[in-house]
Coordinates of N, CA and C in Angstrom, one line a residue:
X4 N 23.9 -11.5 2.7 CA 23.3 -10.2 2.3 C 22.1 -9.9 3.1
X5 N 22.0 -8.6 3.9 CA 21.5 -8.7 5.2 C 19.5 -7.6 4.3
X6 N 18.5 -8.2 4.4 CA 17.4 -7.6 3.5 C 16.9 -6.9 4.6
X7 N 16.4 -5.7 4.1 CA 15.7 -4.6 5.2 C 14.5 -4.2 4.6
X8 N 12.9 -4.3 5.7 CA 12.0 -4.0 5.2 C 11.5 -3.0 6.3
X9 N 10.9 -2.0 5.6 CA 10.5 -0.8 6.3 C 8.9 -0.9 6.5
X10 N 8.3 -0.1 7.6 CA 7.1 0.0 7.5 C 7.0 1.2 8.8
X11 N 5.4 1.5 8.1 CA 5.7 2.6 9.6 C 4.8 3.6 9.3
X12 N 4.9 4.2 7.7 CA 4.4 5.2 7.4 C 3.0 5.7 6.7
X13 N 2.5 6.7 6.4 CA 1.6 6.7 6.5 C 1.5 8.5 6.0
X14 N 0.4 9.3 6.4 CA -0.2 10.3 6.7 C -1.0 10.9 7.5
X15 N 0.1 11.9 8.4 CA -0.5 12.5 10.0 C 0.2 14.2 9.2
X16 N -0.9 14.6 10.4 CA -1.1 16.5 10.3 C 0.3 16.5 11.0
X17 N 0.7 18.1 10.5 CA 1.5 18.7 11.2 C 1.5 18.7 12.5
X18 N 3.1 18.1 13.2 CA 3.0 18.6 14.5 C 2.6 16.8 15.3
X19 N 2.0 15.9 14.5 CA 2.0 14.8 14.9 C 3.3 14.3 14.7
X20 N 3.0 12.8 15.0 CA 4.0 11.7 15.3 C 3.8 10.3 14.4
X21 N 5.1 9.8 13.9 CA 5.0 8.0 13.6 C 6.0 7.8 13.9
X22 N 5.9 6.4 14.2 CA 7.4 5.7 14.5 C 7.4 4.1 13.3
X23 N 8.7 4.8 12.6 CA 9.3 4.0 11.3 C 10.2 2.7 11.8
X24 N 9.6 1.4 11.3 CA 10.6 0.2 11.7 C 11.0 -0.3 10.7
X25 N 12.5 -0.8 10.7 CA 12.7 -1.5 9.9 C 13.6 -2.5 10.7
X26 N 12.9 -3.9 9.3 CA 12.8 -4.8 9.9 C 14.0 -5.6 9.3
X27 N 15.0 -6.3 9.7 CA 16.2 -6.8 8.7 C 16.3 -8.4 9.0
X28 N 17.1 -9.0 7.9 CA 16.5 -10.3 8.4 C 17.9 -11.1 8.7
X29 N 18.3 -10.8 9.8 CA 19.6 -10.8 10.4 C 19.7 -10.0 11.0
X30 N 20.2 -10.6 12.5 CA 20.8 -9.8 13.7 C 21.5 -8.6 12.6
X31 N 21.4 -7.5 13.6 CA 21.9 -6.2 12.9 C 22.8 -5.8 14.5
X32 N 22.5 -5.8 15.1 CA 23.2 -5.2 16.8 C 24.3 -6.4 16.6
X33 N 26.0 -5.1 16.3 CA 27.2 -5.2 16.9 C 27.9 -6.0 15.4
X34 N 27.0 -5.9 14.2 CA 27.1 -6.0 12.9 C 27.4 -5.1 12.0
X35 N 25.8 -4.4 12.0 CA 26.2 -3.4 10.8 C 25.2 -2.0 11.7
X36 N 26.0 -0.4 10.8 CA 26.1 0.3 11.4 C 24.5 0.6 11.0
X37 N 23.4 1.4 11.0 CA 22.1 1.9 10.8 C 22.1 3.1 10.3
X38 N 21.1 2.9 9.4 CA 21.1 4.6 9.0 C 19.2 4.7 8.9
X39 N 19.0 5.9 8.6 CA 17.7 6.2 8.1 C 18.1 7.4 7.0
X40 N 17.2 7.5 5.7 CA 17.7 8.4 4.8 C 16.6 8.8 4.6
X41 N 16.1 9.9 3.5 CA 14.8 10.4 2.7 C 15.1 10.8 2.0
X42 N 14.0 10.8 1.0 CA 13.6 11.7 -0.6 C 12.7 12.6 -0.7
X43 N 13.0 13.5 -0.6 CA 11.2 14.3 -1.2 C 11.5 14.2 -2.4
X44 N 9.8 14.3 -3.1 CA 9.8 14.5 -4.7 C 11.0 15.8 -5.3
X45 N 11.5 15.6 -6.1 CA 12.2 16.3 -6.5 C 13.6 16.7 -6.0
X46 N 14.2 15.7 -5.1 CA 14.9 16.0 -4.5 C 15.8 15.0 -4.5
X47 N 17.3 15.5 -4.1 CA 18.3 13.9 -3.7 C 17.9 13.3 -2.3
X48 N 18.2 12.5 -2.4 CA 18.4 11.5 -1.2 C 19.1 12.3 0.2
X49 N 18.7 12.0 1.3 CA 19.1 13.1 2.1 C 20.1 12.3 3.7
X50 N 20.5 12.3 4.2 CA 20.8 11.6 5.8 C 19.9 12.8 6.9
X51 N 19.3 11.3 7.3 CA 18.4 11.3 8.4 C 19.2 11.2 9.7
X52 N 19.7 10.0 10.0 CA 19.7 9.3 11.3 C 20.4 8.0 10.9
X53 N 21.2 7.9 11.9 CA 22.3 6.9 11.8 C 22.8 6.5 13.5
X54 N 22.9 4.9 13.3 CA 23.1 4.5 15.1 C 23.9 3.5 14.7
X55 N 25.3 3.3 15.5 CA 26.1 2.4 15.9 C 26.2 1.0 15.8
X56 N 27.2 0.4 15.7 CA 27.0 -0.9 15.6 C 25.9 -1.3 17.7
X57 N 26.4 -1.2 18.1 CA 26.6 -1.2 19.3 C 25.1 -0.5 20.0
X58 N 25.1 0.7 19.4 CA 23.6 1.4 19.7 C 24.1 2.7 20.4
X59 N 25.2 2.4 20.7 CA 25.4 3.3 22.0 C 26.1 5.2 21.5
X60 N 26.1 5.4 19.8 CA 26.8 6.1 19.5 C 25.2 6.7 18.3
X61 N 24.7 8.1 18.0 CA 23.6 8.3 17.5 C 23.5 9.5 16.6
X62 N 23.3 9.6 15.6 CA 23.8 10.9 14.3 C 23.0 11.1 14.1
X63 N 22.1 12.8 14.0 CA 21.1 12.9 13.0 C 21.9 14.4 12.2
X64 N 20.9 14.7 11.2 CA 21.0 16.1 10.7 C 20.6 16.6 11.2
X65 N 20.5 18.5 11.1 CA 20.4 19.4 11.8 C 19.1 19.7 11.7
X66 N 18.3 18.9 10.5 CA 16.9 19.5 10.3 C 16.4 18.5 11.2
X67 N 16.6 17.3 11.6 CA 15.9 16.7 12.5 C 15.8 16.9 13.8
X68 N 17.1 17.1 14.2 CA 17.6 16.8 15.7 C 16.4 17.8 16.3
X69 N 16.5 16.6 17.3 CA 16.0 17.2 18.7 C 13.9 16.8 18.5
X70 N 13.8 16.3 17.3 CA 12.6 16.1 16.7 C 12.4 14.1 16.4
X71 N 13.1 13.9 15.8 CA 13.1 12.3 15.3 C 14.7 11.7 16.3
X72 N 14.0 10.8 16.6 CA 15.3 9.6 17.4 C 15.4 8.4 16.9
X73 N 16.8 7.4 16.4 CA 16.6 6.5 16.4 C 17.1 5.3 17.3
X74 N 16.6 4.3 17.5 CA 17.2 3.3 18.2 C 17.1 2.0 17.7
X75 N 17.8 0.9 18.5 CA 17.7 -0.2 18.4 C 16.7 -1.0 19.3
X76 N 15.8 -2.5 18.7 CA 15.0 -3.2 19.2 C 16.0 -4.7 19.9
X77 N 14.4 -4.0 21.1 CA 15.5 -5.8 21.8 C 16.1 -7.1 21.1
X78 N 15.3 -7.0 20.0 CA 15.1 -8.3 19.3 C 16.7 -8.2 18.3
X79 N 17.4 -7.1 18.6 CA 18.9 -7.0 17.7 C 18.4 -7.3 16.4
X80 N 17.2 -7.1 15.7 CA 17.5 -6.8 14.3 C 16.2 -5.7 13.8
X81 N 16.0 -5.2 14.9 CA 14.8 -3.9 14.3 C 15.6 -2.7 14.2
X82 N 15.3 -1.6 13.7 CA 15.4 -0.1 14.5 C 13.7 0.4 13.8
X83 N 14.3 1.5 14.5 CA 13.0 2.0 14.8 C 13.6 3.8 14.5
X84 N 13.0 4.3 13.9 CA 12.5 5.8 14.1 C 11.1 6.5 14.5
X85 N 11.5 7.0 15.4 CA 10.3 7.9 16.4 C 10.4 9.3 15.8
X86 N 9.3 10.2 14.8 CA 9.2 11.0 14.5 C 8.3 11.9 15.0
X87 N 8.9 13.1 15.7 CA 7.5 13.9 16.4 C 7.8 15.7 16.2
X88 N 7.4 16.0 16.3 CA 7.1 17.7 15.5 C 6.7 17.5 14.2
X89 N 6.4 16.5 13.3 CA 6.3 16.4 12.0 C 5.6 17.7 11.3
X90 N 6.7 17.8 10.3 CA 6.3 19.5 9.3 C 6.2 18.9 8.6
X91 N 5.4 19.9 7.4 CA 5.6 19.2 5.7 C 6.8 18.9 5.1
X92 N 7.7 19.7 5.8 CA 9.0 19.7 5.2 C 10.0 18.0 5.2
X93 N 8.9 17.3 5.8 CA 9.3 15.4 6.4 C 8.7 15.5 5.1
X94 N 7.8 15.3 4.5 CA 7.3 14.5 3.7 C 8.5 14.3 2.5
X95 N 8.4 12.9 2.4 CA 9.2 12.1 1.4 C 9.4 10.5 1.6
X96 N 9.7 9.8 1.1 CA 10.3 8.2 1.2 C 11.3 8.2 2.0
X97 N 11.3 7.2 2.8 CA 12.3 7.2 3.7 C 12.7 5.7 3.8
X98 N 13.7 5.5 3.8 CA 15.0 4.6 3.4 C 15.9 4.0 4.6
X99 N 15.4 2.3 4.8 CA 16.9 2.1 6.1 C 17.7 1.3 5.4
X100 N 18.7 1.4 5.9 CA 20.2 1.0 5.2 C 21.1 0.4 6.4
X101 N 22.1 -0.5 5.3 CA 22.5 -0.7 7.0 C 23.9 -0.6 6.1
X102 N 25.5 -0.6 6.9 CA 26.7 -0.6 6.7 C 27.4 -1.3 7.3
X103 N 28.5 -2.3 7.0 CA 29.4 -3.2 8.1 C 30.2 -1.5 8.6
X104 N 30.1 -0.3 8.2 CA 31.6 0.3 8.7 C 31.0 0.2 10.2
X105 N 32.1 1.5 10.4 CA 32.3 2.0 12.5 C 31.6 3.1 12.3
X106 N 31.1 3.5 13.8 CA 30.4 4.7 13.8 C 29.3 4.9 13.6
X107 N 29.4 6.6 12.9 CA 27.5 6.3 12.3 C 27.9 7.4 11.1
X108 N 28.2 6.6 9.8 CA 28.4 7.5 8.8 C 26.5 8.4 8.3
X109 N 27.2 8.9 7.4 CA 26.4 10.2 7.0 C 25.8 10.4 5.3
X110 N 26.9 9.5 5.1 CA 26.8 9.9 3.4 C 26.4 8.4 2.9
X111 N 25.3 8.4 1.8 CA 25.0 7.0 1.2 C 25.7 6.0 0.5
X112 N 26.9 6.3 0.5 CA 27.6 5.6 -0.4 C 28.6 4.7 0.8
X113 N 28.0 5.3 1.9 CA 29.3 4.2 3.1 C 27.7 3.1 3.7
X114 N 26.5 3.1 2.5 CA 25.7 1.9 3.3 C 25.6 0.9 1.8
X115 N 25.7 -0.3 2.2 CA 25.7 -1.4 1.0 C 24.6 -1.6 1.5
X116 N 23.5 -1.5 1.9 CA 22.0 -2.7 2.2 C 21.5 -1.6 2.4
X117 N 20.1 -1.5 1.2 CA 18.5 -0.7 1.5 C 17.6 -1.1 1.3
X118 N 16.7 -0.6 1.8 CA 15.0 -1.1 2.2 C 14.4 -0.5 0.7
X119 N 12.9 -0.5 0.5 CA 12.7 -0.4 -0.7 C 11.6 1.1 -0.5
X120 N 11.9 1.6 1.3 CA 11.6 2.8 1.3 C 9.8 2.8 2.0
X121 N 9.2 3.5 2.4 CA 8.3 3.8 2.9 C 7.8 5.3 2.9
X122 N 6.8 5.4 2.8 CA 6.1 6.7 2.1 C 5.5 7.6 3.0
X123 N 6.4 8.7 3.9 CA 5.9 9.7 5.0 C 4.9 11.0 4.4
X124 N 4.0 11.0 4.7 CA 3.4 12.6 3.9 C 3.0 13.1 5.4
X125 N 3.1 14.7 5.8 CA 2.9 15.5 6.7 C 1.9 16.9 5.9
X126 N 0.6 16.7 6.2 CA -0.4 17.9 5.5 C -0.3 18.6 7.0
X127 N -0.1 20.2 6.3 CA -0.4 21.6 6.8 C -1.9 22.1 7.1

């Protein structure tokens, strides 16, 4: 059972940057697939960002793209999210998860392994 610990976050202004790792304690590259998820208060659990067994295949939602990227660490058991345009609209817990499937699913129920979340706030 593969344990995922997040860190990263914090509180930056609008329009700044962090970059979210998590840390797994087992090779994760060509294992299990990656996700990144979030919460805001009052809200469900959302899909972020999701990468490949392999690395080589990369999914976000529509509210991120083109804004947050994720990848994999040399070390085959980090990933990392790079967050940059940060709005308020980021702020929430954010969640890595990992999955044996293919691909880069989308929905929480195709990840068996989560982190215990990290706490993004973005002030206007």
């Amino acid at each position: 059972q593969v344990q995922l610990v997040e860190s990263g976050g914090g509180l930056v202004q609008a329009g700044g940057s962090l970059r979210l790792s998590c840390a797994a304690s087992e090779r994760t590259y060509s294992r299990y697939a990656m996700g990144w998820f979030r919460q805001a208060p009052g809200k469900e659990r959302e899909f972020a960002a999701a990468i490949s067994r392999s690395g080589t295949i990369t999914n976000y939602a529509d509210s991120v793209k083109g804004r947050f990227t994720i990848s994999r660490g040399n070390d085959k058991s980090t990933i990392y999210l790079q967050m940059n345009g940060l709005k308020p609209d980021d702020t929430a817990v954010y969640y890595c998860a990992a999955t044996r499937s293919f691909g880069v699913p989308t929905r929480q129920y195709d990840y068996d392994y989560w982190g215990q979340g990290t706490q993004v706030t973005v002030s206007s």
